Amino acid sequence: MKSPCMFVLCPVALSLRGKEGIWYRGNVMDRPLPILLLREPAEFLGRLRENRLGMAQLLSLAGFVAVACALYGVVLAGWSSLRLAAYVALKFPLLFFGTTLLLALFNWLSALLLDANLRFRDVLFIAAATMSVLAWVLLALTPVTLFLVWTVAPDPAAAASPDALRLPHNIILLLHGSLLAIAGIFAILRFHLILRATLPPACNRSVLAMFWVASYALVGAQLAWILRPFVGSPFYPVAFLRPDALHRNVYEYLFHDIFPFILGQLP
């Protein structure tokens, strides 16, 4: 009997097989755009500069991100309840789409300030491509994350009290947050290293990269806070959105609640 993980690993394995794999039969022009981002990111930027990317290509990236995020969303919340897993399978793609649009706006403004000679259309496609690479990384990490979550998470029905679930909940929350942060920074810097060769000399490339990473960290994290729950909390009922979604911010929650509690559990 085949493991469910095979269906997650299969697209990633195919993307690494090379030109003889079924995804790569034919010319490089025939490769699906999500595959092209993995194998030929410079070709993607070349098409973007030559205005050969349109709405159909943007929708193809959005469709891939939606499927990958839905799969990862099930792993993200599946330990808590099946209903929350279904909610997160819908919300996680929304998180990526919202982050993409806001990133495109902030990154375009920073590109204008630093004379990067990038149109809003260029920055929108780069943001969508960054989210697609991030989705590939999360898709590849899904089996590993599933194993780690099942190892750490206790059975909510068997827990003596919500307090017994607090430590594993916080560990799982930090695990997913760290994976998203590392994968996102990797995706941004991957494209920036290729893009910087095409930027005009007047643009400060290092400052632009710092702006883009900072905007990802601030926008993505706060939007995830507003759209919570994603992991599920032992102290709140399952809901699509929290009634206090706009209260506080994610960094206040991390430094006032999560980190002090975990550090207090250390011997």
CSV table of C-alpha atoms in Angstrom, one decimal:
chain,number,residue,atom,x,y,z
A,1,MET,CA,0.0,0.0,0.0
A,2,LYS,CA,1.4,3.4,-1.0
A,3,SER,CA,2.0,6.0,1.7
A,4,PRO,CA,0.0,9.3,1.5
A,5,CYS,CA,3.4,11.0,1.6
A,6,MET,CA,4.2,9.7,-1.9
A,7,PHE,CA,1.5,12.0,-3.3
A,8,VAL,CA,3.2,14.9,-1.7
A,9,LEU,CA,6.8,13.9,-2.6
A,10,CYS,CA,5.9,13.0,-6.2
A,11,PRO,CA,5.8,16.5,-7.7
A,12,VAL,CA,9.0,17.5,-5.9
A,13,ALA,CA,10.8,14.3,-7.1
A,14,LEU,CA,9.7,15.0,-10.6
A,15,SER,CA,11.0,18.5,-10.5
A,16,LEU,CA,14.5,17.2,-9.6
A,17,ARG,CA,14.7,14.5,-12.3
A,18,GLY,CA,16.2,16.6,-15.0
A,19,LYS,CA,15.3,16.9,-18.7
A,20,GLU,CA,14.5,13.3,-19.1
A,21,GLY,CA,11.6,13.6,-16.6
A,22,ILE,CA,8.1,13.8,-17.9
A,23,TRP,CA,7.8,17.5,-16.9
A,24,TYR,CA,10.7,18.3,-19.2
A,25,ARG,CA,9.9,16.7,-22.5
A,26,GLY,CA,10.1,19.3,-25.2
A,27,ASN,CA,11.5,22.8,-25.2
A,28,VAL,CA,12.1,24.9,-22.1
A,29,MET,CA,9.3,27.1,-23.4
A,30,ASP,CA,6.8,24.3,-22.7
A,31,ARG,CA,7.6,23.9,-19.1
A,32,PRO,CA,4.9,24.9,-16.7
A,33,LEU,CA,5.7,28.1,-15.0
A,34,PRO,CA,6.0,26.7,-11.4
A,35,ILE,CA,8.5,24.1,-12.7
A,36,LEU,CA,10.4,26.8,-14.7
A,37,LEU,CA,10.8,28.8,-11.5
A,38,LEU,CA,12.7,25.9,-9.9
A,39,ARG,CA,14.9,25.0,-12.9
A,40,GLU,CA,15.3,28.3,-14.8
A,41,PRO,CA,14.5,31.4,-12.7
A,42,ALA,CA,16.6,33.6,-15.0
A,43,GLU,CA,14.4,32.5,-17.9
A,44,PHE,CA,11.4,33.6,-15.9
A,45,LEU,CA,12.9,37.0,-15.3
A,46,GLY,CA,13.8,37.3,-19.0
A,47,ARG,CA,10.2,36.6,-20.0
A,48,LEU,CA,9.1,39.2,-17.5
A,49,ARG,CA,11.4,41.8,-18.9
A,50,GLU,CA,10.2,41.0,-22.4
A,51,ASN,CA,6.5,41.3,-21.5
A,52,ARG,CA,5.9,37.6,-22.3
A,53,LEU,CA,4.0,36.9,-19.0
A,54,GLY,CA,0.4,37.7,-18.7
A,55,MET,CA,-2.7,36.9,-16.7
A,56,ALA,CA,-2.7,33.2,-17.7
A,57,GLN,CA,0.8,32.7,-16.2
A,58,LEU,CA,-0.2,34.7,-13.1
A,59,LEU,CA,-3.2,32.4,-12.6
A,60,SER,CA,-1.1,29.3,-13.1
A,61,LEU,CA,1.2,30.4,-10.3
A,62,ALA,CA,-1.9,31.2,-8.1
A,63,GLY,CA,-3.3,27.7,-8.8
A,64,PHE,CA,-0.1,26.0,-7.8
A,65,VAL,CA,0.2,28.1,-4.6
A,66,ALA,CA,-3.4,27.3,-3.7
A,67,VAL,CA,-2.9,23.5,-4.0
A,68,ALA,CA,0.4,23.4,-2.2
A,69,CYS,CA,-0.8,25.7,0.6
A,70,ALA,CA,-4.0,23.6,1.1
A,71,LEU,CA,-1.9,20.5,1.5
A,72,TYR,CA,0.4,22.2,4.0
A,73,GLY,CA,-2.6,23.7,5.7
A,74,VAL,CA,-4.0,20.3,6.5
A,75,VAL,CA,-0.7,19.3,8.1
A,76,LEU,CA,-0.6,22.6,10.0
A,77,ALA,CA,-3.9,22.1,11.8
A,78,GLY,CA,-4.6,18.4,11.4
A,79,TRP,CA,-3.3,17.6,14.9
A,80,SER,CA,-6.0,19.8,16.5
A,81,SER,CA,-9.2,18.9,14.6
A,82,LEU,CA,-10.4,17.9,11.2
A,83,ARG,CA,-12.7,20.9,11.1
A,84,LEU,CA,-9.8,23.3,11.7
A,85,ALA,CA,-7.8,21.4,9.1
A,86,ALA,CA,-10.5,22.1,6.5
A,87,TYR,CA,-10.6,25.8,7.6
A,88,VAL,CA,-6.9,26.2,7.3
A,89,ALA,CA,-6.8,24.4,3.9
A,90,LEU,CA,-8.9,27.3,2.7
A,91,LYS,CA,-7.2,30.1,4.7
A,92,PHE,CA,-3.6,29.3,4.0
A,93,PRO,CA,-3.9,30.0,0.3
A,94,LEU,CA,-5.7,33.2,1.2
A,95,LEU,CA,-2.8,34.1,3.5
A,96,PHE,CA,-0.4,33.6,0.6
A,97,PHE,CA,-2.5,35.6,-1.9
A,98,GLY,CA,-2.9,38.5,0.6
A,99,THR,CA,0.8,38.5,1.3
A,100,THR,CA,1.6,38.5,-2.4
A,101,LEU,CA,-0.6,41.6,-3.1
A,102,LEU,CA,0.7,43.6,-0.1
A,103,LEU,CA,4.3,42.6,-0.8
A,104,ALA,CA,3.9,43.7,-4.4
A,105,LEU,CA,2.7,47.1,-3.1
A,106,PHE,CA,5.4,47.6,-0.5
A,107,ASN,CA,8.2,46.2,-2.7
A,108,TRP,CA,7.2,48.4,-5.6
A,109,LEU,CA,7.3,51.5,-3.4
A,110,SER,CA,10.8,50.5,-2.1
A,111,ALA,CA,11.9,49.9,-5.7
A,112,LEU,CA,10.7,53.5,-6.6
A,113,LEU,CA,12.6,55.0,-3.7
A,114,LEU,CA,15.8,53.2,-4.6
A,115,ASP,CA,15.6,53.8,-8.4
A,116,ALA,CA,15.3,50.1,-9.2
A,117,ASN,CA,13.5,50.7,-12.5
A,118,LEU,CA,10.8,48.1,-11.8
A,119,ARG,CA,7.2,48.4,-12.8
A,120,PHE,CA,4.4,47.4,-10.5
A,121,ARG,CA,3.7,44.6,-12.9
A,122,ASP,CA,7.3,43.3,-12.6
A,123,VAL,CA,7.1,43.4,-8.8
A,124,LEU,CA,3.7,41.7,-8.7
A,125,PHE,CA,5.1,38.8,-10.8
A,126,ILE,CA,8.3,38.6,-8.7
A,127,ALA,CA,6.2,38.5,-5.5
A,128,ALA,CA,4.0,35.8,-7.0
A,129,ALA,CA,7.0,33.8,-8.1
A,130,THR,CA,8.6,34.2,-4.6
A,131,MET,CA,5.4,32.8,-3.1
A,132,SER,CA,5.5,29.9,-5.6
A,133,VAL,CA,9.1,29.0,-4.6
A,134,LEU,CA,8.0,29.2,-1.0
A,135,ALA,CA,5.2,26.9,-1.8
A,136,TRP,CA,7.6,24.4,-3.4
A,137,VAL,CA,9.7,24.4,-0.2
A,138,LEU,CA,6.7,23.9,2.0
A,139,LEU,CA,5.5,21.1,-0.3
A,140,ALA,CA,8.9,19.4,0.0
A,141,LEU,CA,8.8,19.8,3.8
A,142,THR,CA,5.3,18.6,4.3
A,143,PRO,CA,6.2,14.9,5.0
A,144,VAL,CA,8.9,15.9,7.5
A,145,THR,CA,6.6,18.4,9.2
A,146,LEU,CA,3.9,15.8,9.4
A,147,PHE,CA,6.2,13.5,11.1
A,148,LEU,CA,7.4,16.1,13.6
A,149,VAL,CA,3.9,17.3,14.4
A,150,TRP,CA,2.7,13.7,15.0
A,151,THR,CA,5.7,13.2,17.2
A,152,VAL,CA,5.2,16.3,19.4
A,153,ALA,CA,1.4,16.7,19.5
A,154,PRO,CA,-0.6,14.7,22.1
A,155,ASP,CA,-4.1,13.5,21.5
A,156,PRO,CA,-6.3,16.5,22.4
A,157,ALA,CA,-9.1,14.2,23.5
A,158,ALA,CA,-6.8,12.4,25.9
A,159,ALA,CA,-5.2,15.5,27.5
A,160,ALA,CA,-6.1,16.0,31.1
A,161,SER,CA,-6.5,19.8,30.7
A,162,PRO,CA,-5.9,22.5,28.2
A,163,ASP,CA,-2.7,23.4,30.1
A,164,ALA,CA,-1.3,20.0,29.1
A,165,LEU,CA,-1.6,21.0,25.5
A,166,ARG,CA,0.0,24.4,25.9
A,167,LEU,CA,3.7,23.4,25.5
A,168,PRO,CA,3.2,21.2,22.4
A,169,HIS,CA,1.0,23.8,20.9
A,170,ASN,CA,3.7,26.5,21.4
A,171,ILE,CA,6.4,24.2,20.0
A,172,ILE,CA,4.3,23.4,16.9
A,173,LEU,CA,3.5,27.1,16.4
A,174,LEU,CA,7.2,28.0,16.5
A,175,LEU,CA,8.1,25.1,14.3
A,176,HIS,CA,5.7,26.2,11.5
A,177,GLY,CA,6.6,29.8,12.0
A,178,SER,CA,10.3,29.1,11.7
A,179,LEU,CA,9.8,27.0,8.6
A,180,LEU,CA,7.8,29.7,6.9
A,181,ALA,CA,10.3,32.4,7.8
A,182,ILE,CA,13.3,30.4,6.6
A,183,ALA,CA,11.6,29.3,3.4
A,184,GLY,CA,10.3,32.8,2.7
A,185,ILE,CA,13.7,34.5,3.1
A,186,PHE,CA,15.3,31.8,0.9
A,187,ALA,CA,12.8,32.4,-1.8
A,188,ILE,CA,13.2,36.2,-1.7
A,189,LEU,CA,17.0,36.1,-1.7
A,190,ARG,CA,17.0,33.5,-4.5
A,191,PHE,CA,15.2,35.8,-6.9
A,192,HIS,CA,17.0,38.9,-5.7
A,193,LEU,CA,20.4,37.4,-6.4
A,194,ILE,CA,19.4,36.8,-10.0
A,195,LEU,CA,17.5,40.1,-10.3
A,196,ARG,CA,20.3,42.3,-8.9
A,197,ALA,CA,22.4,41.7,-12.1
A,198,THR,CA,19.7,43.5,-14.1
A,199,LEU,CA,19.2,46.4,-11.7
A,200,PRO,CA,20.6,49.8,-12.6
A,201,PRO,CA,23.9,50.9,-10.9
A,202,ALA,CA,22.0,53.7,-9.1
A,203,CYS,CA,20.0,51.2,-7.1
A,204,ASN,CA,21.4,50.1,-3.8
A,205,ARG,CA,20.8,46.4,-4.2
A,206,SER,CA,21.6,45.4,-0.6
A,207,VAL,CA,19.1,47.9,0.9
A,208,LEU,CA,16.5,46.8,-1.6
A,209,ALA,CA,17.0,43.2,-0.5
A,210,MET,CA,16.7,44.2,3.2
A,211,PHE,CA,13.4,46.1,2.4
A,212,TRP,CA,11.9,43.1,0.7
A,213,VAL,CA,12.9,40.6,3.5
A,214,ALA,CA,11.6,43.1,6.1
A,215,SER,CA,8.3,43.6,4.3
A,216,TYR,CA,7.8,39.8,4.0
A,217,ALA,CA,8.5,39.3,7.8
A,218,LEU,CA,6.2,42.1,8.8
A,219,VAL,CA,3.3,41.7,6.3
A,220,GLY,CA,3.2,37.9,6.3
A,221,ALA,CA,3.4,37.5,10.0
A,222,GLN,CA,0.8,40.1,10.8
A,223,LEU,CA,-1.6,38.9,8.2
A,224,ALA,CA,-1.2,35.4,9.6
A,225,TRP,CA,-2.1,36.8,13.0
A,226,ILE,CA,-5.2,38.4,11.7
A,227,LEU,CA,-6.4,35.2,9.9
A,228,ARG,CA,-5.6,33.0,12.9
A,229,PRO,CA,-6.2,30.3,14.0
A,230,PHE,CA,-3.9,28.1,11.9
A,231,VAL,CA,-2.4,25.8,14.4
A,232,GLY,CA,-5.3,25.7,16.9
A,233,SER,CA,-5.3,26.6,20.5
A,234,PRO,CA,-6.3,24.4,23.5
A,235,PHE,CA,-7.8,27.5,25.1
A,236,TYR,CA,-10.2,28.5,22.3
A,237,PRO,CA,-13.0,26.7,20.4
A,238,VAL,CA,-12.4,25.9,16.7
A,239,ALA,CA,-13.4,28.8,14.6
A,240,PHE,CA,-12.7,30.1,11.1
A,241,LEU,CA,-11.6,33.5,12.5
A,242,ARG,CA,-11.1,34.7,16.1
A,243,PRO,CA,-13.4,37.5,17.3
A,244,ASP,CA,-10.3,39.4,18.5
A,245,ALA,CA,-8.5,39.1,15.2
A,246,LEU,CA,-7.5,42.7,15.1
A,247,HIS,CA,-6.3,42.9,18.7
A,248,ARG,CA,-2.6,43.0,19.5
A,249,ASN,CA,0.0,41.9,17.0
A,250,VAL,CA,2.0,38.7,16.3
A,251,TYR,CA,5.3,40.0,17.8
A,252,GLU,CA,3.7,41.0,21.1
A,253,TYR,CA,2.2,37.5,21.3
A,254,LEU,CA,5.5,35.8,20.6
A,255,PHE,CA,7.6,37.8,23.1
A,256,HIS,CA,4.9,38.1,25.8
A,257,ASP,CA,3.3,34.7,25.7
A,258,ILE,CA,5.2,32.0,23.6
A,259,PHE,CA,8.9,32.6,24.4
A,260,PRO,CA,8.5,33.2,28.2
A,261,PHE,CA,6.4,30.1,28.6
A,262,ILE,CA,8.8,27.8,26.6
A,263,LEU,CA,11.8,29.2,28.4
A,264,GLY,CA,10.1,28.7,31.7
A,265,GLN,CA,9.7,25.0,30.9
A,266,LEU,CA,13.4,24.5,30.5
A,267,PRO,CA,15.3,22.8,33.4
